[in-house]
Tab-separated table of C-alpha atoms and ligand atoms in Angstrom:
chain	number	residue	atom	x	y	z
H	1	MET	CA	25.991	4.291	-33.045
H	2	THR	CA	28.842	2.274	-34.568
H	3	ARG	CA	28.177	-1.426	-34.541
H	4	ALA	CA	31.118	-3.822	-34.625
H	5	PRO	CA	30.651	-6.743	-37.024
H	6	LEU	CA	29.673	-9.811	-35.006
H	7	ALA	CA	32.035	-12.766	-34.999
H	8	PRO	CA	30.171	-16.012	-35.545
H	9	PHE	CA	29.879	-18.626	-32.799
H	10	PRO	CA	32.096	-19.966	-31.263
H	11	HIS	CA	34.385	-16.942	-31.582
H	12	LEU	CA	31.649	-14.846	-30.112
H	13	ARG	CA	30.066	-16.347	-27.038
H	14	PRO	CA	27.873	-13.693	-25.373
H	15	ARG	CA	27.909	-15.712	-22.150
H	16	ARG	CA	31.590	-14.863	-21.644
H	17	LEU	CA	30.533	-11.411	-20.478
H	18	ARG	CA	27.982	-12.862	-18.063
H	19	GLN	CA	30.182	-15.374	-16.238
H	20	ALA	CA	30.825	-13.424	-13.038
H	21	ASP	CA	29.387	-10.508	-11.162
H	22	TRP	CA	32.443	-8.302	-11.675
H	23	ILE	CA	32.247	-8.478	-15.462
H	24	ARG	CA	28.463	-8.131	-15.498
H	25	ARG	CA	28.874	-4.960	-13.483
H	26	LEU	CA	31.588	-3.681	-15.803
H	27	VAL	CA	29.558	-4.059	-19.006
H	28	ARG	CA	26.165	-3.060	-17.590
H	29	GLU	CA	24.544	-0.421	-19.794
H	30	ALA	CA	21.861	1.029	-17.517
H	31	VAL	CA	22.515	1.509	-13.830
H	32	LEU	CA	19.891	2.539	-11.316
H	33	THR	CA	20.980	4.767	-8.431
H	34	PRO	CA	19.056	6.610	-5.709
H	35	ALA	CA	19.711	9.787	-7.730
H	36	ASP	CA	17.287	8.475	-10.374
H	37	LEU	CA	14.309	8.438	-8.030
H	38	ILE	CA	11.529	10.846	-7.206
H	39	TRP	CA	9.689	9.659	-4.115
H	40	SER	CA	5.934	9.841	-4.486
H	41	ILE	CA	3.921	10.478	-1.295
H	42	VAL	CA	0.344	11.313	-0.301
H	43	VAL	CA	-0.377	13.746	2.527
H	44	HIS	CA	-3.582	14.311	4.466
H	45	ASP	CA	-4.872	17.119	6.610
H	46	GLY	CA	-5.303	15.339	9.941
H	47	ALA	CA	-3.110	14.627	12.941
H	48	GLU	CA	-2.738	10.853	12.470
H	49	ALA	CA	0.857	10.207	11.456
H	50	GLU	CA	-0.162	7.524	8.937
H	51	ILE	CA	-3.481	6.304	7.537
H	52	PRO	CA	-3.157	3.014	5.652
H	53	VAL	CA	-4.591	2.721	2.129
H	54	PRO	CA	-5.620	-0.917	1.497
H	55	SER	CA	-4.890	-0.890	-2.244
H	56	MET	CA	-1.446	0.669	-1.628
H	57	PRO	CA	0.182	-1.590	0.979
H	58	GLY	CA	3.145	0.251	2.504
H	59	VAL	CA	2.078	3.679	1.157
H	60	PRO	CA	-0.107	5.292	3.822
H	61	ARG	CA	-1.405	8.853	3.748
H	62	LEU	CA	0.996	10.920	5.843
H	63	SER	CA	0.476	13.876	8.125
H	64	VAL	CA	2.317	17.096	7.297
H	65	ARG	CA	4.679	16.326	10.126
H	66	ARG	CA	5.513	12.928	8.679
H	67	ALA	CA	6.059	14.588	5.290
H	68	ALA	CA	8.830	16.614	6.906
H	69	ASP	CA	10.354	13.352	8.188
H	70	VAL	CA	10.147	11.967	4.657
H	71	ALA	CA	12.112	14.960	3.363
H	72	ARG	CA	14.873	14.290	5.907
H	73	GLU	CA	14.817	10.607	5.009
H	74	ALA	CA	15.065	11.409	1.288
H	75	LYS	CA	18.137	13.480	1.982
H	76	ALA	CA	19.723	10.675	4.000
H	77	LEU	CA	18.951	8.157	1.241
H	78	GLY	CA	20.274	10.367	-1.570
H	79	ILE	CA	16.846	10.680	-3.203
H	80	PRO	CA	16.876	14.055	-4.990
H	81	ALA	CA	13.186	14.938	-4.912
H	82	ILE	CA	9.731	14.188	-3.548
H	83	ALA	CA	6.434	14.408	-5.430
H	84	VAL	CA	3.592	15.261	-3.084
H	85	PHE	CA	-0.106	14.558	-3.646
H	86	PRO	CA	-3.006	15.566	-1.389
H	87	HIS	CA	-5.850	13.673	0.207
H	88	VAL	CA	-8.653	16.140	0.841
H	89	ASP	CA	-11.641	15.485	3.096
H	90	GLY	CA	-14.994	15.245	1.337
H	91	GLU	CA	-16.429	18.355	2.987
H	92	LYS	CA	-13.599	20.500	1.624
H	93	LYS	CA	-14.288	19.512	-1.988
H	94	ASP	CA	-16.492	21.598	-4.256
H	95	GLU	CA	-17.301	21.907	-7.947
H	96	HIS	CA	-14.472	24.377	-8.557
H	97	GLY	CA	-11.846	22.661	-6.445
H	98	SER	CA	-11.495	25.924	-4.459
H	99	HIS	CA	-9.230	24.368	-1.864
H	100	ALA	CA	-6.593	23.922	-4.603
H	101	TYR	CA	-5.754	27.634	-4.518
H	102	ASP	CA	-5.689	28.039	-0.757
H	103	PRO	CA	-2.197	29.236	0.268
H	104	ASP	CA	-2.737	27.537	3.630
H	105	GLY	CA	-4.114	24.360	2.121
H	106	ILE	CA	-2.680	20.927	2.721
H	107	ILE	CA	-0.224	20.977	-0.191
H	108	CYS	CA	1.266	24.392	0.616
H	109	ARG	CA	1.695	23.458	4.265
H	110	ALA	CA	3.357	20.177	3.308
H	111	VAL	CA	5.699	21.984	0.886
H	112	ARG	CA	6.756	24.487	3.546
H	113	ALA	CA	7.294	21.727	6.118
H	114	MET	CA	9.407	19.680	3.732
H	115	LYS	CA	11.506	22.621	2.555
H	116	ASP	CA	12.090	23.645	6.185
H	117	ALA	CA	13.121	20.113	7.132
H	118	ALA	CA	15.440	19.473	4.174
H	119	PRO	CA	15.924	22.473	1.882
H	120	GLU	CA	18.309	20.536	-0.335
H	121	VAL	CA	15.614	18.058	-1.370
H	122	GLY	CA	13.501	19.101	-4.367
H	123	VAL	CA	9.745	19.243	-3.971
H	124	MET	CA	7.405	18.659	-6.874
H	125	CYS	CA	3.653	19.396	-6.830
H	126	ASP	CA	0.860	18.114	-8.992
H	127	VAL	CA	-1.057	20.839	-10.806
H	128	ALA	CA	-4.600	19.495	-11.318
H	129	LEU	CA	-7.915	19.920	-9.588
H	130	ASP	CA	-8.999	16.292	-9.089
H	131	PRO	CA	-8.144	15.889	-5.387
H	132	PHE	CA	-10.188	19.027	-4.684
H	133	THR	CA	-13.289	18.697	-6.887
H	134	SER	CA	-16.565	17.165	-5.756
H	135	HIS	CA	-16.798	15.333	-9.119
H	136	GLY	CA	-13.203	14.029	-9.058
H	137	HIS	CA	-12.229	15.518	-12.421
H	138	ASP	CA	-9.010	17.437	-13.090
H	139	GLY	CA	-10.874	20.425	-14.502
H	140	LEU	CA	-14.036	22.478	-14.202
H	141	MET	CA	-17.181	20.763	-15.401
H	142	GLU	CA	-20.255	22.106	-17.142
H	143	GLY	CA	-23.092	19.922	-18.326
H	144	GLY	CA	-20.883	16.839	-18.190
H	145	ARG	CA	-18.080	18.477	-20.198
H	146	ILE	CA	-14.649	19.391	-18.894
H	147	LEU	CA	-13.953	23.014	-19.801
H	148	ASN	CA	-10.451	23.664	-21.066
H	149	ASP	CA	-9.681	27.382	-20.966
H	150	PRO	CA	-11.483	28.231	-17.705
H	151	THR	CA	-9.687	25.278	-16.118
H	152	VAL	CA	-6.332	26.617	-17.287
H	153	GLU	CA	-7.041	29.883	-15.450
H	154	ARG	CA	-7.653	27.934	-12.238
H	155	LEU	CA	-4.539	25.805	-12.768
H	156	VAL	CA	-2.434	28.950	-13.098
H	157	GLU	CA	-3.725	30.133	-9.718
H	158	GLN	CA	-2.985	26.751	-8.185
H	159	ALA	CA	0.518	26.703	-9.685
H	160	LEU	CA	1.315	30.195	-8.378
H	161	VAL	CA	0.143	29.328	-4.876
H	162	GLN	CA	2.320	26.212	-4.869
H	163	ALA	CA	5.341	28.048	-6.268
H	164	ARG	CA	5.019	30.817	-3.680
H	165	ALA	CA	4.922	28.146	-0.958
H	166	GLY	CA	8.359	27.010	-2.126
H	167	CYS	CA	7.594	24.242	-4.578
H	168	ASP	CA	10.591	23.668	-6.875
H	169	VAL	CA	8.928	21.767	-9.700
H	170	LEU	CA	5.373	22.220	-10.923
H	171	ALA	CA	4.011	19.127	-12.584
H	172	PRO	CA	0.782	19.797	-14.471
H	173	SER	CA	-0.993	16.434	-14.677
H	174	ASP	CA	-4.369	17.724	-15.802
H	175	MET	CA	-3.883	17.335	-19.589
H	176	MET	CA	-5.688	20.569	-20.467
H	177	ASP	CA	-4.431	22.147	-23.692
H	178	GLY	CA	-2.209	25.198	-23.325
H	179	ARG	CA	-1.650	24.992	-19.585
H	180	VAL	CA	2.137	24.759	-19.660
H	181	GLY	CA	2.461	28.035	-21.539
H	182	ALA	CA	-0.046	29.770	-19.283
H	183	ILE	CA	1.762	28.584	-16.141
H	184	ARG	CA	5.162	29.552	-17.553
H	185	ARG	CA	3.956	33.078	-18.386
H	186	ALA	CA	2.438	33.487	-14.927
H	187	LEU	CA	5.661	32.356	-13.240
H	188	GLU	CA	7.724	34.825	-15.272
H	189	GLY	CA	5.234	37.560	-14.454
H	190	ASP	CA	5.450	36.796	-10.755
H	191	GLY	CA	9.248	36.812	-10.462
H	192	LEU	CA	9.295	33.018	-10.157
H	193	GLN	CA	11.450	32.366	-13.200
H	194	ASP	CA	13.501	29.616	-11.532
H	195	VAL	CA	10.535	27.371	-10.808
H	196	MET	CA	10.758	24.317	-13.036
H	197	ILE	CA	7.956	22.674	-14.971
H	198	MET	CA	7.834	18.931	-15.490
H	199	ALA	CA	4.902	18.430	-17.820
H	200	TYR	CA	2.856	15.290	-17.649
H	201	ALA	CA	3.107	15.551	-21.413
H	202	ALA	CA	1.975	12.101	-22.481
H	203	LYS	CA	-0.512	11.021	-19.875
H	204	TYR	CA	-2.873	8.250	-20.802
H	205	ALA	CA	-6.440	7.547	-19.687
H	206	SER	CA	-5.347	4.502	-17.742
H	207	ALA	CA	-6.813	1.840	-15.478
H	208	PHE	CA	-3.555	1.893	-13.543
H	209	TYR	CA	-4.455	5.028	-11.536
H	210	GLY	CA	-7.086	3.203	-9.465
H	211	PRO	CA	-5.177	2.828	-6.181
H	212	TYR	CA	-4.012	6.474	-6.369
H	213	ARG	CA	-7.621	7.589	-6.530
H	214	ASP	CA	-8.254	5.513	-3.381
H	215	ALA	CA	-5.263	7.175	-1.711
H	216	ILE	CA	-6.327	10.739	-2.511
H	217	GLY	CA	-9.995	9.981	-1.916
H	218	SER	CA	-11.325	10.677	-5.423
H	219	SER	CA	-12.361	7.162	-6.452
H	220	THR	CA	-15.655	7.352	-4.558
H	221	VAL	CA	-16.634	10.706	-6.083
H	222	LEU	CA	-15.320	10.398	-9.654
H	223	THR	CA	-18.105	10.442	-12.210
H	224	GLY	CA	-17.397	8.918	-15.610
H	225	ASP	CA	-13.882	8.712	-16.996
H	226	LYS	CA	-11.101	11.057	-18.113
H	227	LYS	CA	-10.987	10.053	-21.767
H	228	THR	CA	-11.811	13.525	-23.121
H	229	TYR	CA	-8.579	14.939	-21.746
H	230	GLN	CA	-6.158	12.086	-21.062
H	231	MET	CA	-4.704	10.236	-24.042
H	232	ASP	CA	-6.022	7.123	-25.727
H	233	PRO	CA	-3.824	4.111	-24.855
H	234	GLY	CA	-3.612	3.141	-28.521
H	235	ASN	CA	-1.785	6.313	-29.529
H	236	SER	CA	1.929	6.892	-29.935
H	237	ASP	CA	2.473	9.605	-32.605
H	238	GLU	CA	0.088	11.784	-30.615
H	239	ALA	CA	2.429	11.505	-27.624
H	240	LEU	CA	5.160	13.148	-29.698
H	241	ARG	CA	2.825	16.021	-30.569
H	242	GLU	CA	1.904	16.473	-26.899
H	243	VAL	CA	5.559	16.503	-25.877
H	244	ALA	CA	6.480	18.940	-28.662
H	245	LEU	CA	3.730	21.325	-27.555
H	246	ASP	CA	4.757	21.239	-23.903
H	247	ILE	CA	8.429	21.824	-24.688
H	248	GLY	CA	7.434	24.661	-26.992
H	249	GLU	CA	5.337	26.197	-24.215
H	250	GLY	CA	8.220	26.184	-21.747
H	251	ALA	CA	8.371	22.801	-20.011
H	252	ASP	CA	11.868	22.048	-18.671
H	253	MET	CA	11.247	18.322	-18.403
H	254	VAL	CA	8.585	15.967	-19.674
H	255	MET	CA	6.940	12.866	-18.329
H	256	VAL	CA	5.269	9.775	-19.687
H	257	LYS	CA	2.617	8.132	-17.555
H	258	PRO	CA	1.920	5.311	-16.667
H	259	GLY	CA	5.373	3.778	-16.718
H	260	LEU	CA	6.114	0.170	-17.613
H	261	PRO	CA	3.179	-0.309	-20.024
H	262	TYR	CA	4.350	2.801	-21.931
H	263	LEU	CA	8.126	2.350	-22.174
H	264	ASP	CA	7.830	2.384	-25.964
H	265	ILE	CA	6.568	5.959	-25.655
H	266	VAL	CA	9.463	6.878	-23.355
H	267	ARG	CA	11.901	5.575	-25.913
H	268	ARG	CA	10.338	7.497	-28.790
H	269	VAL	CA	10.260	10.715	-26.757
H	270	VAL	CA	13.903	10.356	-25.705
H	271	GLU	CA	14.999	9.695	-29.275
H	272	ALA	CA	12.892	12.463	-30.786
H	273	PHE	CA	13.540	15.310	-28.349
H	274	ALA	CA	16.583	14.546	-26.178
H	275	VAL	CA	15.151	16.493	-23.238
H	276	PRO	CA	15.105	15.134	-19.682
H	277	THR	CA	12.315	12.573	-19.818
H	278	PHE	CA	10.744	10.960	-16.785
H	279	ALA	CA	8.198	8.233	-16.273
H	280	PHE	CA	5.738	7.675	-13.476
H	281	GLN	CA	5.580	4.160	-12.099
H	282	VAL	CA	1.982	4.692	-11.053
H	283	SER	CA	-0.099	3.362	-8.213
H	284	GLY	CA	-1.526	0.433	-10.191
H	285	GLU	CA	1.961	-0.709	-11.124
H	286	TYR	CA	2.942	-0.486	-7.473
H	287	ALA	CA	-0.174	-2.381	-6.384
H	288	MET	CA	0.345	-5.139	-8.966
H	289	LEU	CA	3.877	-5.841	-7.810
H	290	MET	CA	2.940	-5.684	-4.141
H	291	ALA	CA	-0.089	-7.945	-4.553
H	292	ALA	CA	1.937	-10.588	-6.378
H	293	ALA	CA	4.766	-10.334	-3.857
H	294	GLN	CA	2.389	-10.633	-0.922
H	295	ASN	CA	1.027	-13.814	-2.460
H	296	GLY	CA	4.538	-15.174	-2.729
H	297	TRP	CA	4.277	-15.115	-6.520
H	298	LEU	CA	7.162	-12.698	-7.125
H	299	ASP	CA	10.449	-11.974	-5.419
H	300	GLU	CA	9.527	-8.499	-4.206
H	301	GLU	CA	12.976	-6.943	-3.918
H	302	ARG	CA	14.209	-8.211	-7.253
H	303	ALA	CA	10.998	-7.156	-8.977
H	304	ILE	CA	11.270	-3.632	-7.546
H	305	LEU	CA	14.815	-3.110	-8.776
H	306	GLU	CA	14.235	-4.799	-12.121
H	307	SER	CA	11.162	-2.681	-12.852
H	308	LEU	CA	12.977	0.542	-11.949
H	309	THR	CA	16.048	-0.394	-13.980
H	310	ALA	CA	13.773	-0.888	-17.004
H	311	PHE	CA	13.005	2.841	-16.932
H	312	LYS	CA	16.697	3.697	-17.064
H	313	ARG	CA	17.251	1.260	-19.901
H	314	ALA	CA	14.418	2.881	-21.854
H	315	GLY	CA	16.208	6.221	-21.525
H	316	CYS	CA	14.522	7.908	-18.572
H	317	ALA	CA	16.418	10.573	-16.664
H	318	GLY	CA	14.523	9.393	-13.601
H	319	VAL	CA	11.401	7.680	-12.283
H	320	ILE	CA	8.623	8.841	-10.007
H	321	SER	CA	7.840	5.875	-7.788
H	322	TYR	CA	6.240	4.815	-4.533
H	323	PHE	CA	9.113	2.328	-4.233
H	324	ALA	CA	11.746	5.090	-4.055
H	325	PRO	CA	12.806	4.708	-0.390
H	326	ARG	CA	12.812	0.911	-0.543
H	327	ALA	CA	14.758	0.922	-3.773
H	328	ALA	CA	17.290	3.392	-2.400
H	329	ARG	CA	17.820	1.140	0.619
H	330	LEU	CA	18.138	-1.947	-1.564
H	331	LEU	CA	20.752	-0.072	-3.592
H	332	GLY	CA	22.715	0.331	-0.406
H	333	ALA	CA	22.091	4.029	0.242
B	401	LIG	C1	-4.408	13.410	-11.371
B	401	LIG	C2	-3.268	12.496	-11.152
B	401	LIG	C3	-3.365	11.118	-11.252
B	401	LIG	C4	-2.126	10.615	-10.905
B	401	LIG	C5	-1.283	11.684	-10.632
B	401	LIG	N1	-2.009	12.850	-10.800
B	401	LIG	C6	-4.506	10.235	-11.550
B	401	LIG	C7	-5.527	10.566	-12.525
B	401	LIG	O1	-5.260	11.191	-13.546
B	401	LIG	O2	-6.671	10.190	-12.270
B	401	LIG	C8	-1.820	9.155	-10.872
B	401	LIG	C9	-0.791	8.703	-9.943
B	401	LIG	C10	-0.789	7.248	-9.678
B	401	LIG	O3	-1.649	6.466	-10.153
B	401	LIG	O4	0.119	6.844	-8.954
B	401	LIG	N2	-4.241	14.632	-11.836
């Protein structure tokens, strides 16, 4: 970047470029549009159109039918894609997360309904076992340990089932080693070479996933924590290694998660790799903003747009967010 020498005050008065809306708009560096958003939703298996989740005000679990409505709404709002996550009833969960590879399971039915309703809207699925396991972990467990390679085999099955249902983007969020390469090979082998992979490449063991676990129904069953597979929040160089591995294994896009507390990681990834980099504004970030707004402590609409713009400024190609439809409306879509 070429930097012009700065004139000293009073020749240079930075406030000149802030004096009116028209000039602020003209010199704005990062601009948020509906095309930057991936709308995150949770679906459930029952008939109720919406089931409220107390820690996620405004983000209820949706029926498959409502998911189809969401796809149509995304199209109308100019939101390019939807990320869909499942809530699974307790009696359908088992140690192996068997329901994850059911071609008629909740996720596959939601994918088909959404693609039927609005084929031009992208659908992204989480590849991980946690909504489906009786212990709430993303992988298979043995004697308190999460097994890597046997889990990867299961994840490949799950990914293939989702891709065959019409999922456009597979997003492995499990943080097992080697899973991106295994999924990529399986897709190629199955004639599914156009299915994209957005790797949750730098995913941290974070407290900010709490409300999501309420929404998908894993918080009551989860034993222990996910620190043996998700990253340590103190690490940054390690994020670059994780991203490098996933790109090398065939990821088309990468993600950093959570979002706002990890924008430094986003920036390093963008600068180091120059591949489409996304961030997930996770459930805890959503809940924090909503809780403060509901107390009258924050201006909700401004906080939503400011937080999302921060991702663009950091260099994100886009943001996965529960605020997507509200933001798109606020942006005048
Ligand atoms: C699990 C998964 C998580 C999220 C997406 N996929 C949580 C976790 O790792 O426990 C978090 C999403 C959110 O908090 O909004 N594979």
